[in-house]
PDB file of C-alpha atoms in Angstrom:
ATOM      1  CA  MET A   1      20.513 -16.397  -2.156  1.00  0.00           C
ATOM      2  CA  LYS A   2      22.315 -13.667  -0.128  1.00  0.00           C
ATOM      3  CA  LYS A   3      21.756 -11.190  -3.083  1.00  0.00           C
ATOM      4  CA  LYS A   4      18.110 -12.149  -3.317  1.00  0.00           C
ATOM      5  CA  ALA A   5      17.611 -11.616   0.537  1.00  0.00           C
ATOM      6  CA  LEU A   6      19.383  -8.151   0.238  1.00  0.00           C
ATOM      7  CA  PHE A   7      17.342  -7.061  -2.514  1.00  0.00           C
ATOM      8  CA  ALA A   8      14.277  -8.390  -1.032  1.00  0.00           C
ATOM      9  CA  ALA A   9      15.183  -6.525   2.343  1.00  0.00           C
ATOM     10  CA  VAL A  10      16.091  -3.306   0.704  1.00  0.00           C
ATOM     11  CA  MET A  11      12.593  -3.298  -1.219  1.00  0.00           C
ATOM     12  CA  GLY A  12      10.630  -4.362   1.802  1.00  0.00           C
ATOM     13  CA  ILE A  13      12.157  -1.788   3.911  1.00  0.00           C
ATOM     14  CA  THR A  14      12.188   1.156   1.440  1.00  0.00           C
ATOM     15  CA  MET A  15       8.605   0.309   0.214  1.00  0.00           C
ATOM     16  CA  CYS A  16       7.277  -0.678   3.711  1.00  0.00           C
ATOM     17  CA  ALA A  17       9.116   1.530   6.307  1.00  0.00           C
ATOM     18  CA  GLY A  18       9.413   4.891   4.307  1.00  0.00           C
ATOM     19  CA  THR A  19      13.060   5.268   5.731  1.00  0.00           C
ATOM     20  CA  GLY A  20      14.502   7.185   2.679  1.00  0.00           C
ATOM     21  CA  PHE A  21      15.025  10.443   3.995  1.00  0.00           C
ATOM     22  CA  ALA A  22      14.754  12.815   6.952  1.00  0.00           C
ATOM     23  CA  ALA A  23      12.723  15.946   7.678  1.00  0.00           C
ATOM     24  CA  PRO A  24      13.960  18.382   4.791  1.00  0.00           C
ATOM     25  CA  ALA A  25      16.049  21.069   6.210  1.00  0.00           C
ATOM     26  CA  THR A  26      15.319  24.282   4.497  1.00  0.00           C
ATOM     27  CA  ASN A  27      18.338  26.586   5.247  1.00  0.00           C
ATOM     28  CA  TYR A  28      21.032  25.713   2.388  1.00  0.00           C
ATOM     29  CA  ASN A  29      22.720  29.130   3.396  1.00  0.00           C
ATOM     30  CA  THR A  30      26.668  28.240   3.332  1.00  0.00           C
ATOM     31  CA  GLY A  31      27.863  26.500   6.396  1.00  0.00           C
ATOM     32  CA  ALA A  32      24.225  26.374   7.921  1.00  0.00           C
ATOM     33  CA  VAL A  33      23.938  22.730   9.647  1.00  0.00           C
ATOM     34  CA  THR A  34      20.755  21.108  10.529  1.00  0.00           C
ATOM     35  CA  VAL A  35      20.606  18.143  12.752  1.00  0.00           C
ATOM     36  CA  GLU A  36      17.441  15.863  12.018  1.00  0.00           C
ATOM     37  CA  ALA A  37      16.324  12.689  14.462  1.00  0.00           C
ATOM     38  CA  GLY A  38      13.132  10.910  14.513  1.00  0.00           C
ATOM     39  CA  MET A  39      11.219   7.784  13.981  1.00  0.00           C
ATOM     40  CA  SER A  40       9.861   6.154  11.180  1.00  0.00           C
ATOM     41  CA  ILE A  41       6.266   4.724  11.617  1.00  0.00           C
ATOM     42  CA  ALA A  42       5.982   1.393   9.617  1.00  0.00           C
ATOM     43  CA  PRO A  43       3.436  -1.634   9.399  1.00  0.00           C
ATOM     44  CA  ASP A  44       4.596  -5.128   9.990  1.00  0.00           C
ATOM     45  CA  MET A  45       7.220  -6.334   7.567  1.00  0.00           C
ATOM     46  CA  GLN A  46       7.823  -9.616   5.753  1.00  0.00           C
ATOM     47  CA  ILE A  47      11.177  -9.598   3.906  1.00  0.00           C
ATOM     48  CA  ASN A  48      12.425 -12.954   2.100  1.00  0.00           C
ATOM     49  CA  GLY A  49      10.648 -15.367   4.564  1.00  0.00           C
ATOM     50  CA  PHE A  50      11.426 -13.329   7.841  1.00  0.00           C
ATOM     51  CA  SER A  51       8.889 -11.468   9.566  1.00  0.00           C
ATOM     52  CA  GLY A  52       8.820  -8.606  12.336  1.00  0.00           C
ATOM     53  CA  ASP A  53       6.727  -6.151  14.008  1.00  0.00           C
ATOM     54  CA  ASP A  54       9.178  -3.073  13.816  1.00  0.00           C
ATOM     55  CA  LYS A  55       6.576  -0.563  13.957  1.00  0.00           C
ATOM     56  CA  THR A  56       9.004   2.505  15.128  1.00  0.00           C
ATOM     57  CA  ARG A  57      12.681   2.836  13.979  1.00  0.00           C
ATOM     58  CA  PRO A  58      14.955   5.628  14.863  1.00  0.00           C
ATOM     59  CA  TYR A  59      16.890   7.576  12.222  1.00  0.00           C
ATOM     60  CA  ALA A  60      19.349  10.420  12.431  1.00  0.00           C
ATOM     61  CA  GLY A  61      21.043  12.649   9.958  1.00  0.00           C
ATOM     62  CA  ALA A  62      22.554  16.250   9.166  1.00  0.00           C
ATOM     63  CA  THR A  63      22.398  18.432   6.498  1.00  0.00           C
ATOM     64  CA  VAL A  64      25.085  21.123   5.387  1.00  0.00           C
ATOM     65  CA  GLY A  65      24.554  24.113   3.625  1.00  0.00           C
ATOM     66  CA  LEU A  66      26.661  24.738   0.465  1.00  0.00           C
ATOM     67  CA  GLY A  67      25.088  28.059  -0.648  1.00  0.00           C
ATOM     68  CA  SER A  68      23.376  28.749  -4.026  1.00  0.00           C
ATOM     69  CA  ASN A  69      20.590  26.380  -3.143  1.00  0.00           C
ATOM     70  CA  PHE A  70      22.305  23.440  -2.511  1.00  0.00           C
ATOM     71  CA  ALA A  71      23.137  21.047   0.487  1.00  0.00           C
ATOM     72  CA  LEU A  72      24.644  17.721   1.499  1.00  0.00           C
ATOM     73  CA  GLN A  73      22.345  15.609   3.638  1.00  0.00           C
ATOM     74  CA  TYR A  74      23.453  12.149   5.301  1.00  0.00           C
ATOM     75  CA  LYS A  75      20.752  10.054   7.025  1.00  0.00           C
ATOM     76  CA  TYR A  76      21.375   6.774   9.297  1.00  0.00           C
ATOM     77  CA  ALA A  77      18.913   4.047  10.137  1.00  0.00           C
ATOM     78  CA  ASP A  78      19.178   0.934  11.611  1.00  0.00           C
ATOM     79  CA  ASN A  79      16.349  -1.282  10.860  1.00  0.00           C
ATOM     80  CA  LYS A  80      15.241  -4.745  11.991  1.00  0.00           C
ATOM     81  CA  ALA A  81      13.057  -7.601  10.956  1.00  0.00           C
ATOM     82  CA  SER A  82      12.939 -10.796  13.406  1.00  0.00           C
ATOM     83  CA  ASN A  83      16.571 -11.521  13.019  1.00  0.00           C
ATOM     84  CA  VAL A  84      17.595  -9.813  10.044  1.00  0.00           C
ATOM     85  CA  GLY A  85      18.600  -6.357  10.003  1.00  0.00           C
ATOM     86  CA  MET A  86      19.754  -3.950   7.608  1.00  0.00           C
ATOM     87  CA  ARG A  87      21.940  -0.758   8.522  1.00  0.00           C
ATOM     88  CA  MET A  88      21.137   2.084   5.727  1.00  0.00           C
ATOM     89  CA  GLN A  89      23.297   5.071   5.260  1.00  0.00           C
ATOM     90  CA  GLU A  90      21.944   7.982   2.574  1.00  0.00           C
ATOM     91  CA  PHE A  91      24.396  10.462   1.304  1.00  0.00           C
ATOM     92  CA  ASN A  92      22.228  13.034  -0.788  1.00  0.00           C
ATOM     93  CA  LEU A  93      23.066  16.286  -2.708  1.00  0.00           C
ATOM     94  CA  ASN A  94      19.690  18.379  -2.098  1.00  0.00           C
ATOM     95  CA  TYR A  95      18.619  21.579  -4.327  1.00  0.00           C
ATOM     96  CA  GLN A  96      16.053  23.908  -3.348  1.00  0.00           C
ATOM     97  CA  ALA A  97      14.173  24.657  -6.890  1.00  0.00           C
ATOM     98  CA  GLY A  98      11.613  26.740  -5.564  1.00  0.00           C
ATOM     99  CA  LYS A  99       9.914  28.266  -2.048  1.00  0.00           C
ATOM    100  CA  ASN A 100       8.794  24.810  -0.812  1.00  0.00           C
ATOM    101  CA  THR A 101      10.226  22.307  -3.393  1.00  0.00           C
ATOM    102  CA  TYR A 102      13.469  20.367  -3.036  1.00  0.00           C
ATOM    103  CA  ILE A 103      15.088  17.795  -5.107  1.00  0.00           C
ATOM    104  CA  TYR A 104      17.633  15.367  -4.419  1.00  0.00           C
ATOM    105  CA  ALA A 105      19.986  12.888  -5.913  1.00  0.00           C
ATOM    106  CA  GLY A 106      22.239  10.462  -3.976  1.00  0.00           C
ATOM    107  CA  ASN A 107      23.384   7.103  -2.752  1.00  0.00           C
ATOM    108  CA  LEU A 108      21.666   4.633  -0.415  1.00  0.00           C
ATOM    109  CA  ASN A 109      24.199   1.917   1.185  1.00  0.00           C
ATOM    110  CA  VAL A 110      22.435  -1.027   2.977  1.00  0.00           C
ATOM    111  CA  LYS A 111      24.658  -3.509   5.061  1.00  0.00           C
ATOM    112  CA  GLY A 112      23.174  -6.376   6.362  1.00  0.00           C
ATOM    113  CA  THR A 113      23.454  -7.747  10.080  1.00  0.00           C
ATOM    114  CA  SER A 114      22.359 -10.611  12.383  1.00  0.00           C
ATOM    115  CA  ALA A 115      21.337 -13.302   9.672  1.00  0.00           C
ATOM    116  CA  ALA A 116      21.780 -11.216   6.826  1.00  0.00           C
ATOM    117  CA  SER A 117      25.671 -10.166   7.946  1.00  0.00           C
ATOM    118  CA  GLY A 118      28.156 -10.007   4.846  1.00  0.00           C
ATOM    119  CA  ILE A 119      25.766  -8.406   2.856  1.00  0.00           C
ATOM    120  CA  SER A 120      26.122  -4.898   1.410  1.00  0.00           C
ATOM    121  CA  ASP A 121      24.889  -3.257  -1.528  1.00  0.00           C
ATOM    122  CA  ASN A 122      24.575   0.639  -2.821  1.00  0.00           C
ATOM    123  CA  ARG A 123      21.716   2.070  -4.521  1.00  0.00           C
ATOM    124  CA  VAL A 124      21.243   5.372  -6.568  1.00  0.00           C
ATOM    125  CA  GLN A 125      18.255   7.284  -5.968  1.00  0.00           C
ATOM    126  CA  VAL A 126      16.687  10.834  -7.268  1.00  0.00           C
ATOM    127  CA  GLY A 127      13.625  12.224  -5.756  1.00  0.00           C
ATOM    128  CA  VAL A 128      11.528  15.331  -4.953  1.00  0.00           C
ATOM    129  CA  ARG A 129       9.501  16.856  -1.610  1.00  0.00           C
ATOM    130  CA  TYR A 130       7.301  19.341  -0.740  1.00  0.00           C
ATOM    131  CA  VAL A 131       7.586  21.315   2.278  1.00  0.00           C
ATOM    132  CA  ALA A 132       4.709  23.167   3.998  1.00  0.00           C
ATOM    133  CA  PRO A 133       5.251  25.125   6.925  1.00  0.00           C
ATOM    134  CA  ALA A 134       2.357  24.365   9.721  1.00  0.00           C
ATOM    135  CA  GLY A 135       3.389  26.942  12.142  1.00  0.00           C
ATOM    136  CA  ASP A 136       6.504  28.619  13.882  1.00  0.00           C
ATOM    137  CA  LYS A 137       8.546  25.624  14.601  1.00  0.00           C
ATOM    138  CA  THR A 138       6.647  23.024  12.713  1.00  0.00           C
ATOM    139  CA  ASN A 139       6.567  21.477   9.115  1.00  0.00           C
ATOM    140  CA  TRP A 140       4.752  18.860   6.997  1.00  0.00           C
ATOM    141  CA  TRP A 141       6.222  17.280   4.251  1.00  0.00           C
ATOM    142  CA  VAL A 142       5.463  14.754   1.502  1.00  0.00           C
ATOM    143  CA  GLY A 143       7.874  13.293  -0.779  1.00  0.00           C
ATOM    144  CA  GLY A 144       9.194  10.199  -3.011  1.00  0.00           C
ATOM    145  CA  ALA A 145      12.312   9.005  -4.576  1.00  0.00           C
ATOM    146  CA  VAL A 146      13.097   6.264  -7.204  1.00  0.00           C
ATOM    147  CA  GLY A 147      16.285   4.685  -7.952  1.00  0.00           C
ATOM    148  CA  ASP A 148      18.422   1.444  -8.902  1.00  0.00           C
ATOM    149  CA  ASP A 149      15.665  -1.515  -7.970  1.00  0.00           C
ATOM    150  CA  LEU A 150      13.701   0.927  -5.368  1.00  0.00           C
ATOM    151  CA  TRP A 151      10.845   3.463  -4.716  1.00  0.00           C
ATOM    152  CA  HIS A 152       9.763   5.258  -1.897  1.00  0.00           C
ATOM    153  CA  ALA A 153       7.186   7.474  -0.687  1.00  0.00           C
ATOM    154  CA  GLU A 154       6.760   9.202   2.514  1.00  0.00           C
ATOM    155  CA  ILE A 155       4.585  11.871   4.331  1.00  0.00           C
ATOM    156  CA  GLY A 156       5.895  13.333   7.637  1.00  0.00           C
ATOM    157  CA  GLY A 157       6.185  16.264  10.037  1.00  0.00           C
ATOM    158  CA  SER A 158       8.922  17.870  12.024  1.00  0.00           C
ATOM    159  CA  TYR A 159       8.965  20.180  15.044  1.00  0.00           C
ATOM    160  CA  ALA A 160      12.070  22.588  15.711  1.00  0.00           C
ATOM    161  CA  LEU A 161      13.340  21.596  19.294  1.00  0.00           C
ATOM    162  CA  ALA A 162      16.104  24.081  18.948  1.00  0.00           C
ATOM    163  CA  PRO A 163      17.753  26.519  16.006  1.00  0.00           C
ATOM    164  CA  ASN A 164      18.800  23.803  13.483  1.00  0.00           C
ATOM    165  CA  VAL A 165      17.527  20.802  15.589  1.00  0.00           C
ATOM    166  CA  ASP A 166      14.483  18.949  14.355  1.00  0.00           C
ATOM    167  CA  TRP A 167      12.644  15.973  15.750  1.00  0.00           C
ATOM    168  CA  ASP A 168      10.807  14.137  13.075  1.00  0.00           C
ATOM    169  CA  LEU A 169       7.851  11.731  12.564  1.00  0.00           C
ATOM    170  CA  SER A 170       7.317  10.149   9.076  1.00  0.00           C
TER     171      SER A 170
END
C-alpha cells in the first residue's frame, strides 16, 4: 500500500506540479555558481485519495559549472497535498548541447512526510530544455523529462536578482 501511495504521489506531483527542475543556469564555466529559487504554480492535486489545494510551492537549488559545457545541478522542493507531503531532491548532470539547448540526466529522490512518512524512492530521469533570452535580466524556458515511471513538462521564466541569483516562476 505504501509503495502504491509513493508511486501515485511521485506521478501526481511530477505530472501536476511541474517540479522537475529550476530555471536553467546558462553559465557552465568552471567554478561558476548560480543559485535558483522560485515558485511552482500547479492546479489542485489528488494523490492516492488525498487531495490538496497547494497552488504555489517554493523550491531552491544551485548549479555549479564544471567547464566544457558541463554543470552539476541540485534542487530541493517540499510538496504537500492535504496531509501527505513529499520532499524531493534532484541531482542532475547538465550539458549545453547548443546555444540555447540543454540536456540533463540525473536522480530524483522522493521522501514522504506526514501521512506518507517512512516512504522513500529514487527515480532516474533524462530531459531537455530550451532557454530563450527575453531581456537583459529575463529568460523564458520550456522543457521536459522522462524517466523511471515518471514524465514531466514545464514552462517558466526567470529574473536575475543579482549576478548568479535568479528568481523563477514555473
